[in-house]
Amino acid sequence: MAGCEELVESGGAGDMPRVVAALAGILERVAERNDAAAAAELPAVAAPAASAFRATTKPGISVRAYMARIARFAGCSPACYVVAYVYLDRLLRRGRRLALAVDSYSVHRLLITAVLAAVKFMDDICYNNAYFAKVGGISLVEMNYLEVDFLFGVGFDLNVAPETFADYCAVLQSELLCAEAPPPPPLRLQHCCLSDDDAGAGCSAQQQLAA
């Protein structure tokens, strides 16, 4: 559990918690991958199913900046972001029949709602829905609707066992290690050739949240 304790430590003044940076990195990559997959589909393919979490236009704020905003103003414990990650995974596993995926149109609403649900379950003191709506840049009516939709989406399964918490911490910790690893030194080519199979090894792919 030492890795979990290190992960959920708060950053210094002005720094986002490590767990927030890790979660932002995973969601950014998944959203970009799903955006690319959607763009590659033929026009004849049916549009994504309607969802309360899917915006009509892409928000003008990046996932990382949005996460930093939530971390700055939500005032919740860092452990809430691990629990929010668990909830997102549960929602997307259950939502496969609805073709719900994390992309640039849905990731922001999914994030703010998952954090809201996690805060209410984990922390003794938290801000109300009106405050979270302002932090998330949406209306109170929409925040309330998203919360209800989210809770039904996860089947009201909000309890997170210590073993599950540790497993998701490990995924986030691995994401941090990949992000913080120094880039490999440039190859020194002399009198040799590198085949396509000789590419340097990178960090392994993390658990996907895409439906």
mmCIF file of C-alpha atoms in Angstrom:
data_model
loop_
_atom_site.group_PDB
_atom_site.id
_atom_site.type_symbol
_atom_site.label_atom_id
_atom_site.label_comp_id
_atom_site.label_asym_id
_atom_site.label_seq_id
_atom_site.Cartn_x
_atom_site.Cartn_y
_atom_site.Cartn_z
ATOM 1 C CA MET A 1 0.000 0.000 0.000
ATOM 2 C CA ALA A 2 3.054 2.266 0.089
ATOM 3 C CA GLY A 3 2.519 3.087 -3.569
ATOM 4 C CA CYS A 4 -1.048 4.158 -2.837
ATOM 5 C CA GLU A 5 0.052 6.434 -0.032
ATOM 6 C CA GLU A 6 2.625 8.084 -2.271
ATOM 7 C CA LEU A 7 0.123 8.436 -5.102
ATOM 8 C CA VAL A 8 -2.563 10.178 -3.062
ATOM 9 C CA GLU A 9 -0.183 12.630 -1.446
ATOM 10 C CA SER A 10 -1.043 16.231 -2.232
ATOM 11 C CA GLY A 11 1.386 18.160 -4.363
ATOM 12 C CA GLY A 12 3.092 21.309 -3.206
ATOM 13 C CA ALA A 13 1.558 24.744 -3.345
ATOM 14 C CA GLY A 14 0.279 25.333 -6.847
ATOM 15 C CA ASP A 15 0.971 21.723 -7.908
ATOM 16 C CA MET A 16 -1.814 19.333 -8.835
ATOM 17 C CA PRO A 17 -1.856 16.090 -6.802
ATOM 18 C CA ARG A 18 0.034 13.230 -8.438
ATOM 19 C CA VAL A 19 -3.121 11.153 -8.713
ATOM 20 C CA VAL A 20 -4.822 13.962 -10.649
ATOM 21 C CA ALA A 21 -1.958 14.172 -13.132
ATOM 22 C CA ALA A 22 -2.023 10.390 -13.599
ATOM 23 C CA LEU A 23 -5.776 10.241 -14.188
ATOM 24 C CA ALA A 24 -5.617 13.182 -16.585
ATOM 25 C CA GLY A 25 -2.909 11.431 -18.580
ATOM 26 C CA ILE A 26 -4.921 8.237 -18.948
ATOM 27 C CA LEU A 27 -8.138 9.994 -19.913
ATOM 28 C CA GLU A 28 -6.385 12.290 -22.380
ATOM 29 C CA ARG A 29 -4.862 9.325 -24.169
ATOM 30 C CA VAL A 30 -8.113 7.347 -24.235
ATOM 31 C CA ALA A 31 -10.084 10.363 -25.515
ATOM 32 C CA GLU A 32 -7.546 11.024 -28.264
ATOM 33 C CA ARG A 33 -7.609 7.368 -29.307
ATOM 34 C CA ASN A 34 -11.407 7.297 -29.483
ATOM 35 C CA ASP A 35 -11.470 10.607 -31.370
ATOM 36 C CA ALA A 36 -9.114 9.154 -33.947
ATOM 37 C CA ALA A 37 -11.167 5.970 -34.210
ATOM 38 C CA ALA A 38 -14.373 7.960 -34.724
ATOM 39 C CA ALA A 39 -12.731 10.149 -37.369
ATOM 40 C CA ALA A 40 -11.575 7.066 -39.261
ATOM 41 C CA GLU A 41 -15.068 5.590 -39.483
ATOM 42 C CA LEU A 42 -17.024 5.880 -42.703
ATOM 43 C CA PRO A 43 -19.731 8.577 -42.894
ATOM 44 C CA ALA A 44 -22.317 5.853 -43.336
ATOM 45 C CA VAL A 45 -21.611 4.542 -39.843
ATOM 46 C CA ALA A 46 -24.328 5.495 -37.376
ATOM 47 C CA ALA A 47 -23.618 8.432 -35.108
ATOM 48 C CA PRO A 48 -22.835 7.685 -31.435
ATOM 49 C CA ALA A 49 -25.841 6.956 -29.287
ATOM 50 C CA ALA A 50 -27.334 9.946 -27.525
ATOM 51 C CA SER A 51 -26.064 10.365 -23.985
ATOM 52 C CA ALA A 52 -26.443 12.996 -21.308
ATOM 53 C CA PHE A 53 -22.658 12.988 -21.011
ATOM 54 C CA ARG A 54 -22.027 13.762 -24.663
ATOM 55 C CA ALA A 55 -21.762 17.480 -25.477
ATOM 56 C CA THR A 56 -22.860 18.870 -28.831
ATOM 57 C CA THR A 57 -19.502 20.625 -29.273
ATOM 58 C CA LYS A 58 -16.022 19.948 -27.958
ATOM 59 C CA PRO A 59 -15.237 21.956 -24.806
ATOM 60 C CA GLY A 60 -12.531 24.557 -25.252
ATOM 61 C CA ILE A 61 -10.541 23.371 -22.232
ATOM 62 C CA SER A 62 -8.122 20.451 -22.288
ATOM 63 C CA VAL A 63 -8.626 17.403 -20.084
ATOM 64 C CA ARG A 64 -5.520 18.221 -18.065
ATOM 65 C CA ALA A 65 -6.582 21.836 -17.501
ATOM 66 C CA TYR A 66 -10.082 20.697 -16.572
ATOM 67 C CA MET A 67 -8.687 18.213 -14.061
ATOM 68 C CA ALA A 68 -6.447 20.920 -12.615
ATOM 69 C CA ARG A 69 -9.492 23.188 -12.227
ATOM 70 C CA ILE A 70 -11.426 20.462 -10.407
ATOM 71 C CA ALA A 71 -8.457 19.720 -8.152
ATOM 72 C CA ARG A 72 -8.066 23.407 -7.344
ATOM 73 C CA PHE A 73 -11.663 24.184 -6.469
ATOM 74 C CA ALA A 74 -13.338 20.903 -5.453
ATOM 75 C CA GLY A 75 -11.433 20.693 -2.175
ATOM 76 C CA CYS A 76 -11.720 16.914 -1.998
ATOM 77 C CA SER A 77 -9.242 14.353 -0.723
ATOM 78 C CA PRO A 78 -6.820 12.917 -3.325
ATOM 79 C CA ALA A 79 -8.236 9.430 -2.713
ATOM 80 C CA CYS A 80 -11.480 10.631 -4.313
ATOM 81 C CA TYR A 81 -9.775 10.695 -7.713
ATOM 82 C CA VAL A 82 -8.840 7.027 -7.424
ATOM 83 C CA VAL A 83 -12.449 6.220 -6.527
ATOM 84 C CA ALA A 84 -13.675 8.394 -9.408
ATOM 85 C CA TYR A 85 -11.459 6.323 -11.727
ATOM 86 C CA VAL A 86 -13.074 3.143 -10.370
ATOM 87 C CA TYR A 87 -16.536 4.599 -10.943
ATOM 88 C CA LEU A 88 -15.700 5.624 -14.509
ATOM 89 C CA ASP A 89 -14.507 2.133 -15.302
ATOM 90 C CA ARG A 90 -17.657 0.623 -13.805
ATOM 91 C CA LEU A 91 -19.869 3.000 -15.764
ATOM 92 C CA LEU A 92 -18.144 2.251 -19.054
ATOM 93 C CA ARG A 93 -18.203 -1.497 -18.511
ATOM 94 C CA ARG A 94 -21.923 -1.391 -17.797
ATOM 95 C CA GLY A 95 -22.497 1.158 -20.573
ATOM 96 C CA ARG A 96 -21.091 -0.921 -23.414
ATOM 97 C CA ARG A 97 -24.595 -1.708 -24.580
ATOM 98 C CA LEU A 98 -25.168 2.052 -24.897
ATOM 99 C CA ALA A 99 -21.930 2.529 -26.884
ATOM 100 C CA LEU A 100 -20.744 5.081 -24.327
ATOM 101 C CA ALA A 101 -17.080 5.943 -24.817
ATOM 102 C CA VAL A 102 -14.645 8.481 -23.455
ATOM 103 C CA ASP A 103 -13.916 11.056 -26.147
ATOM 104 C CA SER A 104 -13.515 14.820 -26.433
ATOM 105 C CA TYR A 105 -17.285 15.263 -26.340
ATOM 106 C CA SER A 106 -17.945 13.245 -23.165
ATOM 107 C CA VAL A 107 -14.794 13.194 -21.039
ATOM 108 C CA HIS A 108 -15.387 16.496 -19.220
ATOM 109 C CA ARG A 109 -18.940 15.703 -18.100
ATOM 110 C CA LEU A 110 -17.919 12.191 -17.112
ATOM 111 C CA LEU A 111 -15.068 13.577 -15.034
ATOM 112 C CA ILE A 112 -16.983 16.174 -13.066
ATOM 113 C CA THR A 113 -19.804 13.723 -12.343
ATOM 114 C CA ALA A 114 -17.486 10.904 -11.292
ATOM 115 C CA VAL A 115 -15.613 13.215 -8.931
ATOM 116 C CA LEU A 116 -18.893 14.511 -7.474
ATOM 117 C CA ALA A 117 -20.087 10.961 -6.792
ATOM 118 C CA ALA A 118 -16.735 10.003 -5.270
ATOM 119 C CA VAL A 119 -16.618 13.066 -3.023
ATOM 120 C CA LYS A 120 -20.093 12.439 -1.654
ATOM 121 C CA PHE A 121 -19.241 8.818 -0.903
ATOM 122 C CA MET A 122 -15.720 9.322 0.452
ATOM 123 C CA ASP A 123 -15.497 12.699 2.206
ATOM 124 C CA ASP A 124 -17.319 13.785 5.344
ATOM 125 C CA ILE A 125 -17.555 17.388 4.158
ATOM 126 C CA CYS A 126 -18.039 18.430 0.551
ATOM 127 C CA TYR A 127 -19.500 21.187 -1.588
ATOM 128 C CA ASN A 128 -23.014 20.895 -2.970
ATOM 129 C CA ASN A 129 -24.113 20.285 -6.556
ATOM 130 C CA ALA A 130 -24.484 23.979 -7.312
ATOM 131 C CA TYR A 131 -20.827 24.545 -6.481
ATOM 132 C CA PHE A 132 -19.672 21.562 -8.539
ATOM 133 C CA ALA A 133 -21.784 22.784 -11.449
ATOM 134 C CA LYS A 134 -19.880 26.085 -11.390
ATOM 135 C CA VAL A 135 -16.550 24.288 -11.182
ATOM 136 C CA GLY A 136 -17.528 22.080 -14.110
ATOM 137 C CA GLY A 137 -18.918 24.892 -16.219
ATOM 138 C CA ILE A 138 -22.419 23.446 -16.500
ATOM 139 C CA SER A 139 -25.830 24.380 -15.126
ATOM 140 C CA LEU A 140 -27.191 23.066 -11.841
ATOM 141 C CA VAL A 141 -30.040 21.335 -13.671
ATOM 142 C CA GLU A 142 -27.551 19.515 -15.869
ATOM 143 C CA MET A 143 -25.335 18.613 -12.919
ATOM 144 C CA ASN A 144 -28.284 17.093 -11.066
ATOM 145 C CA TYR A 145 -29.359 15.130 -14.138
ATOM 146 C CA LEU A 146 -25.841 13.857 -14.808
ATOM 147 C CA GLU A 147 -25.482 12.708 -11.210
ATOM 148 C CA VAL A 148 -28.687 10.677 -11.336
ATOM 149 C CA ASP A 149 -27.795 9.229 -14.739
ATOM 150 C CA PHE A 150 -24.336 8.335 -13.468
ATOM 151 C CA LEU A 151 -25.637 6.592 -10.353
ATOM 152 C CA PHE A 152 -28.046 4.494 -12.384
ATOM 153 C CA GLY A 153 -25.236 3.831 -14.853
ATOM 154 C CA VAL A 154 -23.019 2.271 -12.175
ATOM 155 C CA GLY A 155 -25.993 0.473 -10.641
ATOM 156 C CA PHE A 156 -25.517 2.430 -7.402
ATOM 157 C CA ASP A 157 -22.421 0.298 -6.844
ATOM 158 C CA LEU A 158 -20.336 2.898 -5.001
ATOM 159 C CA ASN A 159 -18.462 0.802 -2.484
ATOM 160 C CA VAL A 160 -14.780 0.267 -3.318
ATOM 161 C CA ALA A 161 -12.980 -2.574 -1.577
ATOM 162 C CA PRO A 162 -9.419 -1.926 -0.366
ATOM 163 C CA GLU A 163 -8.110 -4.496 -2.855
ATOM 164 C CA THR A 164 -9.875 -2.741 -5.731
ATOM 165 C CA PHE A 165 -8.573 0.635 -4.573
ATOM 166 C CA ALA A 166 -5.032 -0.761 -4.511
ATOM 167 C CA ASP A 167 -5.417 -2.234 -8.016
ATOM 168 C CA TYR A 168 -6.481 1.090 -9.519
ATOM 169 C CA CYS A 169 -3.744 2.870 -7.583
ATOM 170 C CA ALA A 170 -1.259 0.537 -9.251
ATOM 171 C CA VAL A 171 -2.553 1.489 -12.704
ATOM 172 C CA LEU A 172 -2.292 5.197 -11.903
ATOM 173 C CA GLN A 173 1.136 4.747 -10.362
ATOM 174 C CA SER A 174 2.299 2.994 -13.522
ATOM 175 C CA GLU A 175 0.976 5.904 -15.564
ATOM 176 C CA LEU A 176 3.024 8.316 -13.452
ATOM 177 C CA LEU A 177 6.171 6.252 -13.844
ATOM 178 C CA CYS A 178 5.749 6.297 -17.615
ATOM 179 C CA ALA A 179 5.121 10.044 -17.653
ATOM 180 C CA GLU A 180 8.080 10.807 -15.399
ATOM 181 C CA ALA A 181 10.557 8.455 -17.083
ATOM 182 C CA PRO A 182 13.337 10.348 -18.891
ATOM 183 C CA PRO A 183 13.326 10.014 -22.679
ATOM 184 C CA PRO A 184 15.719 7.404 -24.024
ATOM 185 C CA PRO A 185 19.076 8.724 -25.278
ATOM 186 C CA PRO A 186 19.351 9.193 -29.040
ATOM 187 C CA LEU A 187 20.633 6.205 -30.940
ATOM 188 C CA ARG A 188 24.209 6.444 -32.124
ATOM 189 C CA LEU A 189 24.201 4.974 -35.599
ATOM 190 C CA GLN A 190 27.585 3.999 -36.955
ATOM 191 C CA HIS A 191 27.979 1.165 -39.428
ATOM 192 C CA CYS A 192 24.738 -0.618 -38.728
ATOM 193 C CA CYS A 193 21.124 -0.616 -39.820
ATOM 194 C CA LEU A 194 18.036 -0.866 -37.659
ATOM 195 C CA SER A 195 15.075 -2.851 -38.887
ATOM 196 C CA ASP A 196 11.497 -1.878 -38.141
ATOM 197 C CA ASP A 197 11.499 -4.480 -35.367
ATOM 198 C CA ASP A 198 14.316 -2.788 -33.484
ATOM 199 C CA ALA A 199 12.311 0.130 -32.128
ATOM 200 C CA GLY A 200 12.983 1.016 -28.523
ATOM 201 C CA ALA A 201 10.607 -0.308 -25.924
ATOM 202 C CA GLY A 202 8.150 2.172 -24.463
ATOM 203 C CA CYS A 203 5.862 2.054 -21.498
ATOM 204 C CA SER A 204 3.171 -0.614 -21.647
ATOM 205 C CA ALA A 205 -0.372 0.436 -22.439
ATOM 206 C CA GLN A 206 -2.537 1.163 -19.407
ATOM 207 C CA GLN A 207 -5.959 -0.211 -18.695
ATOM 208 C CA GLN A 208 -8.377 1.282 -21.228
ATOM 209 C CA LEU A 209 -11.549 3.040 -20.211
ATOM 210 C CA ALA A 210 -13.053 2.979 -23.698
ATOM 211 C CA ALA A 211 -16.286 1.068 -23.934
#
